[in-house]
CSV table of C-alpha atoms in Angstrom, one decimal:
chain,number,residue,atom,x,y,z
A,19,UNK,CA,33.0,-57.1,-55.6
A,20,UNK,CA,31.5,-53.9,-54.2
A,21,UNK,CA,29.4,-56.1,-51.9
A,22,UNK,CA,32.6,-57.0,-50.0
A,23,UNK,CA,32.7,-53.4,-48.7
A,24,UNK,CA,30.8,-52.4,-45.6
A,25,UNK,CA,30.1,-48.7,-46.2
A,26,UNK,CA,29.6,-46.7,-43.1
A,27,UNK,CA,26.7,-44.4,-42.4
A,28,UNK,CA,26.1,-42.2,-39.4
A,29,UNK,CA,24.6,-45.1,-37.4
A,30,UNK,CA,27.8,-47.2,-37.9
A,31,UNK,CA,30.1,-44.6,-36.3
A,32,UNK,CA,27.7,-43.0,-33.8
A,33,UNK,CA,28.8,-45.3,-31.0
A,34,UNK,CA,32.5,-44.2,-31.4
A,35,UNK,CA,31.7,-40.4,-31.3
A,36,UNK,CA,31.6,-38.0,-28.4
A,37,UNK,CA,30.8,-34.3,-28.3
A,38,UNK,CA,32.0,-31.3,-26.3
A,39,UNK,CA,30.5,-27.8,-26.2
A,40,UNK,CA,32.5,-25.2,-28.2
A,41,UNK,CA,34.8,-27.8,-29.7
A,42,UNK,CA,34.7,-29.4,-33.1
A,43,UNK,CA,35.8,-33.1,-33.2
A,44,UNK,CA,37.5,-34.8,-36.1
A,45,UNK,CA,34.4,-36.9,-36.7
A,46,UNK,CA,32.4,-33.7,-37.3
A,47,UNK,CA,34.9,-32.5,-40.0
A,48,UNK,CA,35.0,-35.8,-42.0
A,49,UNK,CA,32.7,-37.1,-44.7
A,50,UNK,CA,30.9,-40.3,-45.3
A,51,UNK,CA,30.2,-41.9,-48.7
A,52,UNK,CA,27.0,-41.2,-50.6
A,53,UNK,CA,25.3,-44.5,-50.9
A,54,UNK,CA,22.6,-43.5,-53.3
A,55,UNK,CA,24.9,-44.2,-56.3
A,56,UNK,CA,27.3,-47.1,-57.1
A,57,UNK,CA,30.6,-47.3,-55.2
A,58,UNK,CA,32.9,-46.2,-58.0
A,59,UNK,CA,30.7,-43.2,-58.9
A,60,UNK,CA,30.4,-42.2,-55.3
A,61,UNK,CA,34.1,-42.3,-54.7
A,62,UNK,CA,34.8,-40.3,-57.9
A,63,UNK,CA,32.2,-37.8,-56.8
A,64,UNK,CA,33.9,-37.6,-53.4
A,65,UNK,CA,37.2,-36.8,-55.1
A,66,UNK,CA,35.5,-34.1,-57.1
A,67,UNK,CA,34.1,-32.5,-53.9
A,68,UNK,CA,37.6,-32.2,-52.4
A,69,UNK,CA,38.1,-35.5,-50.7
A,70,UNK,CA,41.8,-36.7,-50.9
A,71,UNK,CA,42.2,-39.5,-48.4
A,72,UNK,CA,40.1,-42.6,-47.6
A,73,UNK,CA,40.1,-44.4,-44.3
A,74,UNK,CA,39.5,-48.1,-44.7
A,75,UNK,CA,39.5,-50.8,-42.0
A,76,UNK,CA,40.3,-54.5,-42.3
A,77,UNK,CA,39.1,-56.5,-39.3
A,78,UNK,CA,40.8,-59.8,-39.5
A,79,UNK,CA,43.6,-61.9,-38.0
A,80,UNK,CA,43.5,-64.7,-40.6
A,81,UNK,CA,46.8,-63.7,-42.1
A,82,UNK,CA,48.8,-63.7,-38.8
A,83,UNK,CA,47.2,-67.0,-37.8
A,84,UNK,CA,48.0,-68.5,-41.2
A,85,UNK,CA,51.6,-67.4,-40.5
A,86,UNK,CA,51.6,-69.5,-37.3
A,87,UNK,CA,51.2,-66.3,-35.2
A,88,UNK,CA,48.9,-64.9,-32.6
A,89,UNK,CA,45.5,-63.4,-33.2
A,90,UNK,CA,43.8,-60.1,-32.3
A,91,UNK,CA,44.6,-57.9,-35.3
A,92,UNK,CA,40.8,-57.6,-36.1
A,93,UNK,CA,40.5,-55.3,-33.1
A,94,UNK,CA,42.8,-52.6,-34.3
A,95,UNK,CA,40.4,-50.7,-36.5
A,96,UNK,CA,37.7,-50.0,-33.9
A,97,UNK,CA,40.4,-49.1,-31.4
A,98,UNK,CA,41.7,-46.5,-33.9
A,99,UNK,CA,38.2,-45.1,-34.6
A,100,UNK,CA,37.5,-44.6,-30.9
A,101,UNK,CA,40.6,-42.4,-30.5
A,102,UNK,CA,41.0,-40.7,-33.9
A,103,UNK,CA,37.4,-39.6,-34.4
A,104,UNK,CA,37.3,-37.8,-31.1
A,105,UNK,CA,40.5,-35.7,-31.6
A,106,UNK,CA,39.9,-32.0,-31.7
A,107,UNK,CA,39.7,-30.6,-35.2
A,108,UNK,CA,41.9,-27.6,-35.8
A,109,UNK,CA,44.2,-25.9,-38.3
A,110,UNK,CA,46.9,-28.5,-38.0
A,111,UNK,CA,44.9,-31.5,-39.4
A,112,UNK,CA,43.1,-31.6,-42.8
A,113,UNK,CA,40.5,-34.1,-41.9
A,114,UNK,CA,38.0,-32.2,-43.9
A,115,UNK,CA,39.6,-33.9,-46.9
A,116,UNK,CA,39.2,-37.4,-45.3
A,117,UNK,CA,36.4,-39.8,-46.3
A,118,UNK,CA,35.6,-42.4,-43.7
A,119,UNK,CA,34.6,-45.2,-46.1
A,120,UNK,CA,34.1,-48.3,-43.9
A,121,UNK,CA,35.6,-51.7,-43.8
A,122,UNK,CA,36.3,-54.7,-45.9
A,123,UNK,CA,33.7,-57.4,-45.3
A,124,UNK,CA,35.4,-60.2,-43.4
A,125,UNK,CA,32.8,-61.6,-41.0
A,126,UNK,CA,32.2,-64.8,-43.0
A,127,UNK,CA,35.9,-65.5,-43.4
A,128,UNK,CA,36.5,-64.8,-39.7
A,129,UNK,CA,33.7,-67.1,-38.7
A,130,UNK,CA,35.3,-69.9,-40.7
A,131,UNK,CA,38.8,-69.2,-39.3
A,132,UNK,CA,37.6,-69.3,-35.7
A,133,UNK,CA,37.0,-73.0,-36.2
A,134,UNK,CA,40.6,-73.7,-37.3
A,135,UNK,CA,43.7,-74.5,-35.3
A,136,UNK,CA,46.9,-73.2,-37.0
A,137,UNK,CA,48.9,-76.0,-35.3
A,138,UNK,CA,46.9,-78.6,-37.3
A,139,UNK,CA,48.4,-78.9,-40.8
A,140,UNK,CA,45.1,-79.4,-42.6
A,141,UNK,CA,43.6,-76.4,-40.7
A,142,UNK,CA,46.7,-74.3,-41.6
A,143,UNK,CA,46.1,-75.0,-45.3
A,144,UNK,CA,42.5,-73.9,-44.9
A,145,UNK,CA,43.6,-70.7,-43.1
A,146,UNK,CA,45.9,-69.9,-46.0
A,147,UNK,CA,43.1,-70.5,-48.5
A,148,UNK,CA,40.9,-68.0,-46.5
A,149,UNK,CA,43.7,-65.5,-46.6
A,150,UNK,CA,43.8,-65.8,-50.4
A,151,UNK,CA,40.1,-65.1,-50.5
A,152,UNK,CA,40.7,-62.0,-48.4
A,153,UNK,CA,43.4,-60.9,-50.9
A,154,UNK,CA,40.8,-60.8,-53.6
A,155,UNK,CA,38.4,-58.7,-51.6
A,156,UNK,CA,41.1,-56.2,-50.5
A,157,UNK,CA,42.4,-55.8,-54.1
A,158,UNK,CA,38.9,-55.2,-55.4
A,159,UNK,CA,38.0,-52.5,-52.8
A,160,UNK,CA,41.4,-50.8,-53.2
A,161,UNK,CA,40.9,-50.8,-57.0
A,162,UNK,CA,37.8,-48.7,-56.5
A,163,UNK,CA,39.7,-46.2,-54.3
A,164,UNK,CA,42.7,-45.8,-56.6
A,165,UNK,CA,40.5,-45.5,-59.7
A,166,UNK,CA,38.8,-42.5,-58.1
A,167,UNK,CA,42.2,-40.8,-57.6
A,168,UNK,CA,42.0,-41.1,-53.8
A,169,UNK,CA,44.7,-42.1,-51.4
A,170,UNK,CA,43.8,-45.0,-49.0
A,171,UNK,CA,44.9,-45.2,-45.4
A,172,UNK,CA,44.4,-48.9,-44.6
A,173,UNK,CA,44.2,-49.9,-41.0
A,174,UNK,CA,44.0,-53.2,-39.1
A,175,UNK,CA,44.5,-56.9,-39.9
A,176,UNK,CA,47.8,-58.6,-40.7
A,177,UNK,CA,50.6,-57.6,-43.1
A,178,UNK,CA,49.1,-60.1,-45.6
A,179,UNK,CA,46.9,-57.3,-46.8
A,180,UNK,CA,49.8,-55.5,-48.4
A,181,UNK,CA,49.4,-57.9,-51.4
A,182,UNK,CA,45.9,-56.7,-52.3
A,183,UNK,CA,46.9,-53.1,-51.9
A,184,UNK,CA,50.0,-53.4,-54.0
A,185,UNK,CA,48.3,-55.4,-56.8
A,186,UNK,CA,45.4,-52.8,-56.9
A,187,UNK,CA,47.8,-49.9,-57.2
A,188,UNK,CA,50.1,-51.6,-59.7
A,189,UNK,CA,47.2,-52.6,-62.0
A,190,UNK,CA,45.7,-49.1,-61.8
A,191,UNK,CA,49.0,-47.5,-62.7
A,192,UNK,CA,49.9,-50.2,-65.1
A,193,UNK,CA,53.3,-50.6,-63.6
A,194,UNK,CA,55.1,-52.4,-60.8
A,195,UNK,CA,55.4,-50.2,-57.7
A,196,UNK,CA,58.0,-49.4,-55.1
A,197,UNK,CA,57.5,-50.0,-51.4
A,198,UNK,CA,59.2,-48.9,-48.2
A,199,UNK,CA,58.4,-50.9,-45.1
A,200,UNK,CA,59.1,-50.1,-41.4
A,201,UNK,CA,59.3,-53.6,-40.0
A,202,UNK,CA,61.6,-56.0,-38.2
A,203,UNK,CA,60.5,-58.7,-40.6
A,204,UNK,CA,60.9,-58.6,-44.3
A,205,UNK,CA,57.7,-60.6,-44.9
A,206,UNK,CA,59.5,-62.2,-47.8
A,207,UNK,CA,58.9,-65.8,-46.9
A,208,UNK,CA,58.5,-68.4,-49.7
A,209,UNK,CA,55.2,-68.5,-51.6
A,210,UNK,CA,53.9,-71.5,-49.7
A,211,UNK,CA,50.3,-70.4,-49.4
A,212,UNK,CA,49.1,-67.0,-48.3
A,213,UNK,CA,49.8,-65.5,-44.9
A,214,UNK,CA,51.1,-62.4,-43.2
A,215,UNK,CA,54.7,-63.3,-43.7
A,216,UNK,CA,54.9,-63.5,-47.5
A,217,UNK,CA,52.8,-60.6,-48.9
A,218,UNK,CA,55.8,-58.9,-50.6
A,219,UNK,CA,57.0,-62.3,-51.9
A,220,UNK,CA,53.7,-62.8,-53.7
A,221,UNK,CA,53.7,-59.2,-54.9
A,222,UNK,CA,57.1,-59.7,-56.4
A,223,UNK,CA,56.2,-63.0,-58.0
A,224,UNK,CA,53.2,-61.3,-59.6
A,225,UNK,CA,55.5,-58.7,-61.0
A,226,UNK,CA,53.7,-55.9,-59.1
A,227,UNK,CA,56.7,-55.0,-56.8
A,228,UNK,CA,59.6,-53.2,-58.5
A,229,UNK,CA,61.8,-52.0,-55.6
A,230,UNK,CA,61.5,-52.8,-52.0
A,231,UNK,CA,63.4,-51.5,-48.9
A,232,UNK,CA,62.9,-52.5,-45.3
A,233,UNK,CA,63.8,-50.1,-42.6
A,234,UNK,CA,64.5,-51.7,-39.2
A,235,UNK,CA,64.8,-55.3,-40.3
A,236,UNK,CA,65.9,-57.3,-37.3
A,237,UNK,CA,69.0,-59.3,-38.1
A,238,UNK,CA,67.9,-62.1,-35.8
A,239,UNK,CA,64.2,-62.3,-36.7
A,240,UNK,CA,64.6,-63.3,-40.4
A,241,UNK,CA,65.9,-66.7,-41.5
A,242,UNK,CA,68.7,-67.1,-44.0
A,243,UNK,CA,66.3,-68.1,-46.8
A,244,UNK,CA,64.5,-64.7,-46.4
A,245,UNK,CA,67.8,-62.8,-46.5
A,246,UNK,CA,68.9,-64.7,-49.6
A,247,UNK,CA,65.6,-64.2,-51.3
A,248,UNK,CA,65.8,-60.4,-50.8
A,249,UNK,CA,69.3,-60.4,-52.2
A,250,UNK,CA,68.2,-62.4,-55.2
A,251,UNK,CA,65.5,-59.9,-56.0
A,252,UNK,CA,67.9,-57.0,-55.5
A,253,UNK,CA,65.8,-55.7,-52.6
A,254,UNK,CA,67.5,-53.9,-49.8
A,255,UNK,CA,67.3,-53.0,-46.1
A,256,UNK,CA,68.7,-51.1,-43.2
A,257,UNK,CA,68.8,-53.4,-40.1
A,258,UNK,CA,67.5,-52.5,-36.7
A,259,UNK,CA,71.0,-53.2,-35.4
A,260,UNK,CA,72.7,-50.8,-37.8
A,261,UNK,CA,70.3,-48.0,-36.8
A,262,UNK,CA,69.6,-48.5,-33.2
A,263,UNK,CA,72.3,-50.7,-31.8
A,264,UNK,CA,75.5,-50.1,-33.7
A,265,UNK,CA,74.4,-46.5,-34.7
A,266,UNK,CA,76.1,-46.8,-38.1
A,267,UNK,CA,73.4,-44.7,-39.6
A,268,UNK,CA,70.5,-42.8,-38.1
A,269,UNK,CA,66.9,-43.3,-39.0
A,270,UNK,CA,66.5,-40.1,-41.0
A,271,UNK,CA,69.5,-41.0,-43.1
A,272,UNK,CA,68.4,-44.5,-43.7
A,273,UNK,CA,64.9,-43.5,-44.8
A,274,UNK,CA,66.1,-40.6,-46.9
A,275,UNK,CA,68.7,-42.8,-48.7
A,276,UNK,CA,66.1,-45.4,-49.4
A,277,UNK,CA,63.6,-42.9,-50.8
A,278,UNK,CA,66.3,-41.4,-53.0
A,279,UNK,CA,67.1,-44.8,-54.4
A,280,UNK,CA,63.6,-45.3,-55.8
A,281,UNK,CA,62.6,-44.2,-59.3
A,282,UNK,CA,59.4,-42.4,-60.1
A,283,UNK,CA,57.1,-45.4,-59.8
A,284,UNK,CA,54.2,-45.2,-57.3
A,285,UNK,CA,55.4,-45.7,-53.7
A,286,UNK,CA,53.6,-47.7,-51.0
A,287,UNK,CA,54.2,-46.7,-47.4
A,288,UNK,CA,54.0,-49.7,-45.1
A,289,UNK,CA,54.2,-49.8,-41.3
A,290,UNK,CA,54.1,-53.1,-39.3
A,291,UNK,CA,53.3,-52.0,-35.8
A,292,UNK,CA,55.5,-54.7,-34.3
A,293,UNK,CA,58.4,-52.4,-35.2
A,294,UNK,CA,57.5,-50.5,-32.1
A,295,UNK,CA,58.7,-51.6,-28.7
A,296,UNK,CA,56.0,-52.7,-26.2
A,297,UNK,CA,53.3,-52.3,-28.8
A,298,UNK,CA,50.3,-54.7,-28.5
A,299,UNK,CA,50.8,-56.6,-31.7
A,300,UNK,CA,50.8,-60.1,-33.2
A,301,UNK,CA,54.5,-60.4,-32.5
A,302,UNK,CA,55.1,-58.5,-29.2
A,303,UNK,CA,58.6,-57.2,-28.7
A,304,UNK,CA,60.6,-55.4,-26.0
A,305,UNK,CA,63.3,-54.5,-28.5
A,306,UNK,CA,62.2,-52.0,-31.1
A,307,UNK,CA,61.7,-48.4,-32.1
A,308,UNK,CA,59.8,-45.7,-30.4
A,309,UNK,CA,56.4,-44.3,-31.4
A,310,UNK,CA,58.1,-41.0,-32.4
A,311,UNK,CA,60.5,-43.0,-34.6
A,312,UNK,CA,57.5,-44.6,-36.4
A,313,UNK,CA,55.9,-41.1,-36.8
A,314,UNK,CA,59.1,-39.8,-38.2
A,315,UNK,CA,59.3,-42.7,-40.7
A,316,UNK,CA,55.8,-42.0,-41.8
A,317,UNK,CA,56.5,-38.3,-42.1
A,318,UNK,CA,59.5,-38.8,-44.3
A,319,UNK,CA,57.9,-41.4,-46.5
A,320,UNK,CA,54.6,-39.5,-46.9
A,321,UNK,CA,56.5,-36.4,-47.9
A,322,UNK,CA,57.8,-38.2,-51.0
A,323,UNK,CA,55.7,-37.0,-53.9
A,324,UNK,CA,55.3,-40.5,-55.3
A,325,UNK,CA,53.7,-42.0,-52.2
A,326,UNK,CA,50.2,-43.3,-52.8
A,327,UNK,CA,49.0,-45.0,-49.6
A,328,UNK,CA,49.6,-45.8,-46.0
A,329,UNK,CA,49.2,-49.3,-44.6
A,330,UNK,CA,49.2,-49.8,-40.8
A,331,UNK,CA,48.9,-53.4,-39.8
A,332,UNK,CA,49.4,-56.1,-37.1
A,333,UNK,CA,48.3,-54.1,-34.1
A,334,UNK,CA,46.4,-56.5,-31.7
A,335,UNK,CA,44.9,-54.9,-28.6
A,336,UNK,CA,44.3,-58.3,-26.9
A,337,UNK,CA,48.1,-58.8,-26.8
A,338,UNK,CA,48.6,-56.0,-24.3
A,339,UNK,CA,50.1,-57.4,-21.1
A,340,UNK,CA,47.4,-55.5,-19.0
A,341,UNK,CA,44.5,-56.8,-21.1
A,342,UNK,CA,42.4,-55.8,-24.0
A,343,UNK,CA,41.0,-52.6,-22.7
A,344,UNK,CA,44.5,-51.2,-22.1
A,345,UNK,CA,45.4,-52.6,-25.5
A,346,UNK,CA,42.6,-50.7,-27.2
A,347,UNK,CA,43.7,-47.4,-25.7
A,348,UNK,CA,47.4,-48.1,-26.6
A,349,UNK,CA,46.6,-49.1,-30.2
A,350,UNK,CA,44.1,-46.3,-30.7
A,351,UNK,CA,46.7,-43.7,-29.6
A,352,UNK,CA,49.6,-45.0,-31.7
A,353,UNK,CA,47.6,-45.7,-34.9
A,354,UNK,CA,46.0,-42.2,-34.6
A,355,UNK,CA,49.5,-40.7,-34.2
A,356,UNK,CA,50.7,-42.4,-37.4
A,357,UNK,CA,47.7,-41.3,-39.4
A,358,UNK,CA,48.1,-37.8,-38.1
A,359,UNK,CA,51.8,-37.9,-39.2
A,360,UNK,CA,50.8,-39.0,-42.7
A,361,UNK,CA,48.1,-36.4,-43.2
A,362,UNK,CA,50.3,-33.6,-41.9
A,363,UNK,CA,53.2,-34.6,-44.1
A,364,UNK,CA,50.9,-34.8,-47.2
A,365,UNK,CA,49.4,-31.4,-46.6
A,366,UNK,CA,52.8,-29.8,-46.3
A,367,UNK,CA,54.4,-31.7,-49.2
């Protein structure tokens, strides 16, 4: 399955990079993978040479469309690279430990999905079949990363990709994992065919998800069947209303309590960017958390010693009210801020 990974070389990232005299940029501090040996060996070698984190992109919107949602999530990864790679490199960010790996190969699946209309039942079935094929690729690539002892930071695409990440980590650790998700949606819809709204349901069904907590679940954006399914699985949440509207608990307390409730199993850190108000995403909202709230969530979750990955999904630059170029800038800034928060928390933990 290594052929489903597009490994980046200098030519692949050159168009994103800028230079300035007497200033080192983040891209100049990071490493690329040695392509002279097989993927697993190259990743293991990178870990031996001091790499700790791996940046991986997934350029797809198949999952959101298969969930009857809007497209555009395939544009998040390049928007992130344009911003993140050109940050100044200094003592506050450990990007010398970051490997810029590349992206999951999705071009063939995206070409097929472009011909499909998610309002057509037959086409919707085909979209969900394509999403399942993508699951297999994501799981395979993430397995290489985890086996090398590296921590992936996965960016772009829909929340459907949580399934491949969770399954890869659970199989590597030979145990079901825990997950904490900053998201107005539980993504715990029925197992009706794969899409961005049921990744955690399928992970639970596959016995790969042990404990699951949602921070910021919106009480009016999840149907009763979802709430009932969470309860049946003994999964928990703090609602957006309890944190931001009723102020029954603050964000720090909610996240801290959730983290304390988990056992020592590996922890996945999940952020659906549609938790953030006015964010260009597959499900745009005016009612949500701030960027700094999301950064704080990532900081707290990443500081937990059992955390093993960060997944940032659903950003869709084309959904910005002012157009795609404004959306690229917006998404690039926010995703970079969340990655920075993760890296800084990890290095201080």
